[in-house]
Coordinates of C-alpha atoms and ligand atoms in Angstrom, one line a residue:
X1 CA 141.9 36.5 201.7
X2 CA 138.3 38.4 202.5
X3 CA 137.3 39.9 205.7
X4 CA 136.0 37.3 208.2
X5 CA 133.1 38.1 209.9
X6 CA 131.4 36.3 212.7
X7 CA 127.7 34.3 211.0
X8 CA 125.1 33.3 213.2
X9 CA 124.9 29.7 212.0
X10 CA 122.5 28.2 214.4
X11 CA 119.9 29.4 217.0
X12 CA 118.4 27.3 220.0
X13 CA 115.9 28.5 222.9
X14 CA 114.4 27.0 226.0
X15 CA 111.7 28.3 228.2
X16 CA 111.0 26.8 231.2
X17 CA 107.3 24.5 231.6
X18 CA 105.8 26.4 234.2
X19 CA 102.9 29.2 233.0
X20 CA 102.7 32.1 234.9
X21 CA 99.1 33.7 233.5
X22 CA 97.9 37.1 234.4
X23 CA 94.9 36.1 236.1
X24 CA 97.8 33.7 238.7
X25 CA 99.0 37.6 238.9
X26 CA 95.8 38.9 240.1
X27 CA 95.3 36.4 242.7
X28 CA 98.7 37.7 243.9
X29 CA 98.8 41.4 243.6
X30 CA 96.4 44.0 242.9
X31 CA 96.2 44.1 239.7
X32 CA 93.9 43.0 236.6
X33 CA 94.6 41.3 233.4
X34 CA 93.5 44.5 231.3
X35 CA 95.8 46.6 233.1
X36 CA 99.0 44.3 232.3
X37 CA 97.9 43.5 228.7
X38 CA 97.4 47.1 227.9
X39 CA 100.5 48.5 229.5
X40 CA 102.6 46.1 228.5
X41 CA 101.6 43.5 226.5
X42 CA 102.2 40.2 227.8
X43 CA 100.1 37.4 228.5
X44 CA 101.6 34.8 230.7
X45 CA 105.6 34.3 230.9
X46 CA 107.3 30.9 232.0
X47 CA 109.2 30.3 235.7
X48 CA 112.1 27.9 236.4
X49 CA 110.2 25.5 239.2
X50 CA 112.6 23.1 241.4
X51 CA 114.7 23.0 244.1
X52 CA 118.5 23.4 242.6
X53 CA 117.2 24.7 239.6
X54 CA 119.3 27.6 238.0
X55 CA 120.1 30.2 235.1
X56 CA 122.7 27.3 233.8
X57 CA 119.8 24.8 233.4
X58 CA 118.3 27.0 230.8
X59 CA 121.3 27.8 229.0
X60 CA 122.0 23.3 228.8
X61 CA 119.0 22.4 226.9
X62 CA 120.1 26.2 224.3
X63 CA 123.4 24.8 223.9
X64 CA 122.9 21.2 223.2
X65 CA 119.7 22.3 220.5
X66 CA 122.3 24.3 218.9
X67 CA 125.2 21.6 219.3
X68 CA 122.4 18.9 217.7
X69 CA 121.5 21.6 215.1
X70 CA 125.0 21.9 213.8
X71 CA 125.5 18.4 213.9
X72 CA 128.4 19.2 216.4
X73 CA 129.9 17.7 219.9
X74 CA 130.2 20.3 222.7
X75 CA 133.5 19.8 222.8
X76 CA 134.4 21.4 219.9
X77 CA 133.0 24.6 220.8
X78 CA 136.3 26.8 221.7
X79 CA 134.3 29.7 223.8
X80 CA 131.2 30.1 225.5
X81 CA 129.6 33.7 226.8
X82 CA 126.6 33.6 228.7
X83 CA 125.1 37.3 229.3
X84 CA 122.9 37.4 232.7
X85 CA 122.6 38.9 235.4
X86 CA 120.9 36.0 237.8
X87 CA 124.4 33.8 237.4
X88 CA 123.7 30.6 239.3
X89 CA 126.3 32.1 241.8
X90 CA 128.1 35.4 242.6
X91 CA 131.3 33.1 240.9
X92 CA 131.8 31.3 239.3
X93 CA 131.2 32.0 235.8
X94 CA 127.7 30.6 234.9
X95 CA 129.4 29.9 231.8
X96 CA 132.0 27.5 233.8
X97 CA 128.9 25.5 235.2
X98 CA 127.6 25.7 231.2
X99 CA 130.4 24.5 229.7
X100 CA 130.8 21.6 232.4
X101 CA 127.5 20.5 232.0
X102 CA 127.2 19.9 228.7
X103 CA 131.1 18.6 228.6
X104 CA 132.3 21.5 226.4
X105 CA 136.0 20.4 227.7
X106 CA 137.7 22.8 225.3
X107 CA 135.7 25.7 225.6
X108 CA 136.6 29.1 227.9
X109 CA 134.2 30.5 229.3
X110 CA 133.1 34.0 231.1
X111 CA 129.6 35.6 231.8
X112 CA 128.6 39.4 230.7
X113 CA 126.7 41.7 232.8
X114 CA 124.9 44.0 231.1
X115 CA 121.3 42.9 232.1
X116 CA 118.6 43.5 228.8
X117 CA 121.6 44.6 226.6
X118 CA 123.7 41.4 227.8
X119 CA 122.9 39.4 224.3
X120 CA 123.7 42.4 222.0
X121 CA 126.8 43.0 224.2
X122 CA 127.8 39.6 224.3
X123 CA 126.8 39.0 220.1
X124 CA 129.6 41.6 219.6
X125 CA 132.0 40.3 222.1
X126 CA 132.1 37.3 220.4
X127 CA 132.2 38.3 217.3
X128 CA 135.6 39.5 217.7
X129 CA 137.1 36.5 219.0
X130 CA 136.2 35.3 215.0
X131 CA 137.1 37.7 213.4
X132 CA 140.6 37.3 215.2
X133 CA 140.9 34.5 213.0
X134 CA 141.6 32.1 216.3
X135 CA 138.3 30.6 217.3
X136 CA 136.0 28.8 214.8
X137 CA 133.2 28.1 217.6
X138 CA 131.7 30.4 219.9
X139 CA 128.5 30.6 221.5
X140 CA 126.8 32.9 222.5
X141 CA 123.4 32.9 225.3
X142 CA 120.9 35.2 227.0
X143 CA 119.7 33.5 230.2
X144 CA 117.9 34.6 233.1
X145 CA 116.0 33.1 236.3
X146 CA 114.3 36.7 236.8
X147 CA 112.2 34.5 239.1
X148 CA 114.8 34.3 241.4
X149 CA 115.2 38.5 242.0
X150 CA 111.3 39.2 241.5
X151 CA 109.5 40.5 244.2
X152 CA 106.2 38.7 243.7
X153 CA 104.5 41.1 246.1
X154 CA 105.2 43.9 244.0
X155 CA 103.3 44.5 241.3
X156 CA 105.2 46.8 239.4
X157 CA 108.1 44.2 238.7
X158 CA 106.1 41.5 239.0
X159 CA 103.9 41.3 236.1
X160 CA 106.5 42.0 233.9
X161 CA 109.5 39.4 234.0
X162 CA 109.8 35.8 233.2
X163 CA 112.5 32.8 233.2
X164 CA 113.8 31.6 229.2
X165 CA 117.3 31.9 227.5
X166 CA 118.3 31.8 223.8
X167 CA 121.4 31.2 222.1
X168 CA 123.4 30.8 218.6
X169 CA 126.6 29.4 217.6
X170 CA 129.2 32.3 215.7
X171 CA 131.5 30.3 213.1
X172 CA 133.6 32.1 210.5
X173 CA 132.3 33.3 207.3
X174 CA 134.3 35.7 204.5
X175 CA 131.6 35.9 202.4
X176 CA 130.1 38.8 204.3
X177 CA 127.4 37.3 206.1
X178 CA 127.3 38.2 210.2
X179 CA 127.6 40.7 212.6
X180 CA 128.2 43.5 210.1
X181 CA 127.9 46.7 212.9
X182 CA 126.6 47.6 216.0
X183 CA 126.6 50.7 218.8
X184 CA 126.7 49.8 222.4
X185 CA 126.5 52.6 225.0
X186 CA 126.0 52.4 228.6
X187 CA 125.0 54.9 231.3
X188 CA 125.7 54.3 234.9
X189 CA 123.8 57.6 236.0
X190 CA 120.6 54.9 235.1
X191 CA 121.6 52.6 237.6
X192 CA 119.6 54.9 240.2
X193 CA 116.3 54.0 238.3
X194 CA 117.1 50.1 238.2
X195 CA 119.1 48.2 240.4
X196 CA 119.3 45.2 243.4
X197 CA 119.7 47.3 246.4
X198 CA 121.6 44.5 248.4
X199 CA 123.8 41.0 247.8
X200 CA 127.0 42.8 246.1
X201 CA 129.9 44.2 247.7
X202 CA 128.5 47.6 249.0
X203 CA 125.6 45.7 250.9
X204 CA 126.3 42.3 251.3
X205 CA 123.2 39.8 252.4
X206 CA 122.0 40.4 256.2
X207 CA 119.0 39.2 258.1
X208 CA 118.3 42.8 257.5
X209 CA 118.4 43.7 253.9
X210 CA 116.2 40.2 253.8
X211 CA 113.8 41.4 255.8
X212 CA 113.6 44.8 253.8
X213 CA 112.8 43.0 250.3
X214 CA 116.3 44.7 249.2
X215 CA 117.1 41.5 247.0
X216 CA 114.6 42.0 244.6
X217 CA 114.6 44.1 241.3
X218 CA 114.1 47.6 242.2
X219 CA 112.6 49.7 239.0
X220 CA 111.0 53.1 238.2
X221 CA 109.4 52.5 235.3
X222 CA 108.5 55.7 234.7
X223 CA 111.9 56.5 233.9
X224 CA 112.8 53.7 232.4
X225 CA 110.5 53.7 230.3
X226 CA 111.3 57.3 229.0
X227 CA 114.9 56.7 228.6
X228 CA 114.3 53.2 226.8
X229 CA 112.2 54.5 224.0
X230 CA 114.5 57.5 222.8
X231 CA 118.0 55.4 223.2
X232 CA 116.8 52.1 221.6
X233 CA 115.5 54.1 218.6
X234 CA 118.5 56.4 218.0
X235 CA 120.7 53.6 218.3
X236 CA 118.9 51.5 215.8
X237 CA 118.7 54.7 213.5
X238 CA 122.2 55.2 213.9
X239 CA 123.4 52.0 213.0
X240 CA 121.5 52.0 210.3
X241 CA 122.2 55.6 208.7
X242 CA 126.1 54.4 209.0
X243 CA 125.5 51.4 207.0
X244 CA 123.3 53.7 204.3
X245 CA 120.0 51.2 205.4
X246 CA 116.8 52.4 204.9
X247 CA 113.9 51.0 206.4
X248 CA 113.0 49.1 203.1
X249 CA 116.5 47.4 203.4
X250 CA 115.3 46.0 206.6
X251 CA 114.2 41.9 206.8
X252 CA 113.2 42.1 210.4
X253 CA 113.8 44.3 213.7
X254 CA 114.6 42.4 216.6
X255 CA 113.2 44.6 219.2
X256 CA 114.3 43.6 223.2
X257 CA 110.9 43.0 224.9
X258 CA 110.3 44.5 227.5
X259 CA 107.2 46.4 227.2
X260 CA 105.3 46.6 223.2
X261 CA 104.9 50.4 223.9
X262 CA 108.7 50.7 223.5
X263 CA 108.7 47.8 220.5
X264 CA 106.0 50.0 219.1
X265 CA 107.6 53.4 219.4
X266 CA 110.9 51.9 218.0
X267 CA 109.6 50.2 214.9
X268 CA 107.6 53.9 214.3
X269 CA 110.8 55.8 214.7
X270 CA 113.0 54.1 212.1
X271 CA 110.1 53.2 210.0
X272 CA 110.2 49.6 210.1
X273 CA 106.3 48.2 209.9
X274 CA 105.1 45.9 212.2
X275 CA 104.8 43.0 210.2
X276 CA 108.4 43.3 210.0
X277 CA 109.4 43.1 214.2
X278 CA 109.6 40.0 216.1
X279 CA 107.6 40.0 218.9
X280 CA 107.2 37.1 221.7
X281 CA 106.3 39.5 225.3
X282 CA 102.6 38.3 225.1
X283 CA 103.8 34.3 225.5
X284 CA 107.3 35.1 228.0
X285 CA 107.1 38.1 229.2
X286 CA 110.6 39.9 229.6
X287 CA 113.3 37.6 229.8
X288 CA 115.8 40.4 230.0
X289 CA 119.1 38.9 228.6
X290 CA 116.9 35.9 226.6
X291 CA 114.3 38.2 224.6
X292 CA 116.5 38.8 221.5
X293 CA 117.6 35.3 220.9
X294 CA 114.4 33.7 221.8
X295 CA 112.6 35.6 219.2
X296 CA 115.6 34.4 216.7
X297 CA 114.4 30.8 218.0
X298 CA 110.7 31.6 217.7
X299 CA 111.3 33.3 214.0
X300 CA 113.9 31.4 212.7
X301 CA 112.1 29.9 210.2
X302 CA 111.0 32.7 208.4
X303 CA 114.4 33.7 208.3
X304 CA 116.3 33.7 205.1
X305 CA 120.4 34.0 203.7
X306 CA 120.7 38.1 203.3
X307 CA 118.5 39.3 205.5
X308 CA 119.2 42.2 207.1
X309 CA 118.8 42.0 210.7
X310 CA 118.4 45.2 213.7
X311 CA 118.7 44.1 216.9
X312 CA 117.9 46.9 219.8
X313 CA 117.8 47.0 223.4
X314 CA 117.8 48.4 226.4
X315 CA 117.9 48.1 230.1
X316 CA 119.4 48.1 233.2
X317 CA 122.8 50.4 233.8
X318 CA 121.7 51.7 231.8
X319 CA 122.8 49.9 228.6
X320 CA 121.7 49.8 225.4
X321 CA 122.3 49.8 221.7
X322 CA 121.7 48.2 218.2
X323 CA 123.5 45.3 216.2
X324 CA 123.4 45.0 212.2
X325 CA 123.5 41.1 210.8
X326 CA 123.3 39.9 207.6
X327 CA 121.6 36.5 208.4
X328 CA 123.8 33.5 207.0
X329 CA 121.5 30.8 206.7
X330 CA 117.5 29.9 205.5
X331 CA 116.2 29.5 208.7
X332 CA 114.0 26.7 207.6
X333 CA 117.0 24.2 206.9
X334 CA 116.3 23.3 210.6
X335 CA 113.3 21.6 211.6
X336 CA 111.8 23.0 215.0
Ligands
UT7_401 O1 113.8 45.6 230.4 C1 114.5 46.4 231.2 C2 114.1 47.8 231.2 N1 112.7 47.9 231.7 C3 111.8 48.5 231.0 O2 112.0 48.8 229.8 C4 110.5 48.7 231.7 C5 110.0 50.1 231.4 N2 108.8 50.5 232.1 C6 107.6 50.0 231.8 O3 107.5 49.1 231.0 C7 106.4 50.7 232.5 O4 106.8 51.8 233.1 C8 105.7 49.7 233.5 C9 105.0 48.6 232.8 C10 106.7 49.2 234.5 C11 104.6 50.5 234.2 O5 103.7 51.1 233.3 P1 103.3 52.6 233.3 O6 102.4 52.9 232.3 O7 104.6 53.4 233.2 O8 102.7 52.8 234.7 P2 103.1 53.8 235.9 O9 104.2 53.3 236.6 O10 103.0 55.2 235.4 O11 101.8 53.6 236.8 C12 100.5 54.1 236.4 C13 99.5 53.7 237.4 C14 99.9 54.0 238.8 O12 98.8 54.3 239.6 P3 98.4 55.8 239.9 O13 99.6 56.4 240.6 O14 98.2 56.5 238.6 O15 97.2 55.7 240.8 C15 100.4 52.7 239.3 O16 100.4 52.5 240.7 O17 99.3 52.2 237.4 C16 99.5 51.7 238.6 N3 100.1 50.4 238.5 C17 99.4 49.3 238.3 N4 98.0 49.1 238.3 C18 97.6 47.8 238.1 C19 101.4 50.0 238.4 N5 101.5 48.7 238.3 C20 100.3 48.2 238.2 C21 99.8 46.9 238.0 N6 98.4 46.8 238.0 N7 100.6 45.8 237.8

């Protein structure tokens, strides 16, 4: 019998109503619209409003697009794995709160933390449960409620992160279409750089670490910034020297977005031209575990059966690294 490998055979996305512009941003910080679109390159990004609301309400409406997609119940998917690092609570699972909602009664569940590389981690995770040759269904999201950590006093996290999730479904394929390779590395000397200071088991939540804004995303972007752009890149390039790809070979790079200086500088290092990267940062901002599969959500139509696929990312940890696919599907067989 042939290898199996875990295909992608269905991709959903949700981003939440709400439009936070740049020019709401200047009204709350001191900064302009220039400054954010040059810098970084977004536009407006979208925030979870509502009382109750959490990261499991934009992983629901992913998993049931991708359920309706597939023409499947929820109850036939056998594992979920939702990659965040805003989980609805510190336990359970958000995955356990996924998987109730949308009455996926056969499914395990468990959540990855590995913040802007949480998809890629959590794409290769799954992927061995298929190829194990024991699970036929497993999904896979990238969710966060960055609303819910952001400092919106600060303008140096602030203009950069928004609220969206993506997913797809992995089923078994042994005709060689999937998740073909990847490299994931992590780094925890990086977590100096970018971290929550307080809420975890070190410093649990006080009056105090309230009232000193420790609860918030604390980043140098400076250094993150300088570590991003050489990691992603070698990662990607090393992925792809393994599996003898040239740039040419390459359908699309699926770049994490987090800033389109580090897209930019990663698409020049391995070669791949720009009409060849997803890119979504103007519309959502970073969504930190959600960019990758949201831009598979926004650019799934374009996709076609044999593409070869390079995800990269990096971020908090640090973590980072670079998955190979060879799409399954023609992405316009689903309407949007
Ligand atoms: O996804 C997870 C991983 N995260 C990342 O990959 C983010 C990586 N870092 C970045 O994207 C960039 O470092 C930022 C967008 C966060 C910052 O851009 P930068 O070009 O690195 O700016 P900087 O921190 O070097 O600051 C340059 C100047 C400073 O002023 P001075 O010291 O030169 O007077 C900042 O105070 O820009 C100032 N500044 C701002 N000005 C207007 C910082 N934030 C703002 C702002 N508006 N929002």
């Amino acid at each position: 019998m042939n290898k199996i490998t875990a295909a992608i055979t269905a991709v959903g996305g949700y981003v939440p109503d709400y439009v936070l512009t740049n020019q709401e941003l200047e009204k709350l910080v001191d900064t302009t619209n220039d400054w954010i679109l040059t810098r970084t390159g977004i536009s407006e990004r979208r925030i979870l409003k509502g009382e109750g609301k959490g990261t499991s309400d934009l992983c629901v409406p992913v998993a049931l697009e991708i359920c309706k997609k597939r023409g499947i119940s929820p109850e036939e998917i056998d594992l979920l794995i939702v990659a965040t690092v805003t989980p609805d609570m510190t336990f359970p699972a958000t995955a356990n709160v996924v998987t109730d909602k949308i009455g996926a009664k056969n499914a395990f569940g468990f959540d990855i933390s590995a913040a802007c590389s949480g998809f890629l981690y959590a794409l290769d995770t799954g992927a061995r449960f298929i190829e194990s040759g024991r699970y036929q269904k497993v999904m896979i999201i990238g969710a966060d409620k960055m609303s819910s950590i952001i400092d919106y006093t600060d303008r140096t996290t602030c203009i950069i992160f928004g609220d969206g999730a993506g997913g797809v479904l992995l089923e078994p394929n042994t005709e060689g279409y999937g998740i073909i390779d990847s490299i994931l590395k992590s780094d925890g000397h990086g977590r100096e750089y970018l971290h929550m200071k307080a809420g975890g088991s070190v410093k649990p939540a006080t009056l105090e670490t309230v009232n000193a804004r420790e609860h918030y995303v604390y980043q140098e972007g400076k250094m993150v910034f300088k570590y991003a752009v050489s990691n992603m890149a070698e990662a990607a390039r090393d992925v792809m020297q393994r599996n003898k790809l040239t740039a040419d070979d390459i359908a699309w790079l699926v770049p994490h977005q987090a800033n389109k200086r580090i897209i930019a500088s990663t698409s020049q290092y391995i070669e791949v031209p720009e009409e060849k990267v997803m890119m979504n940062i103007h519309r959502y901002g970073n969504t930190t575990a959600g960019t990758i599969p949201l831009c598979l959500w926004d650019y799934e139509k374009k996709l076609k059966k044999g593409d070869n696929i390079m995800m990269a990312a990096f971020g908090g940890g640090f973590t980072w690294g670079a998955n190979y696919i060879r799409w399954a599907y023609d992405g316009d067989q689903y309407g949007k």
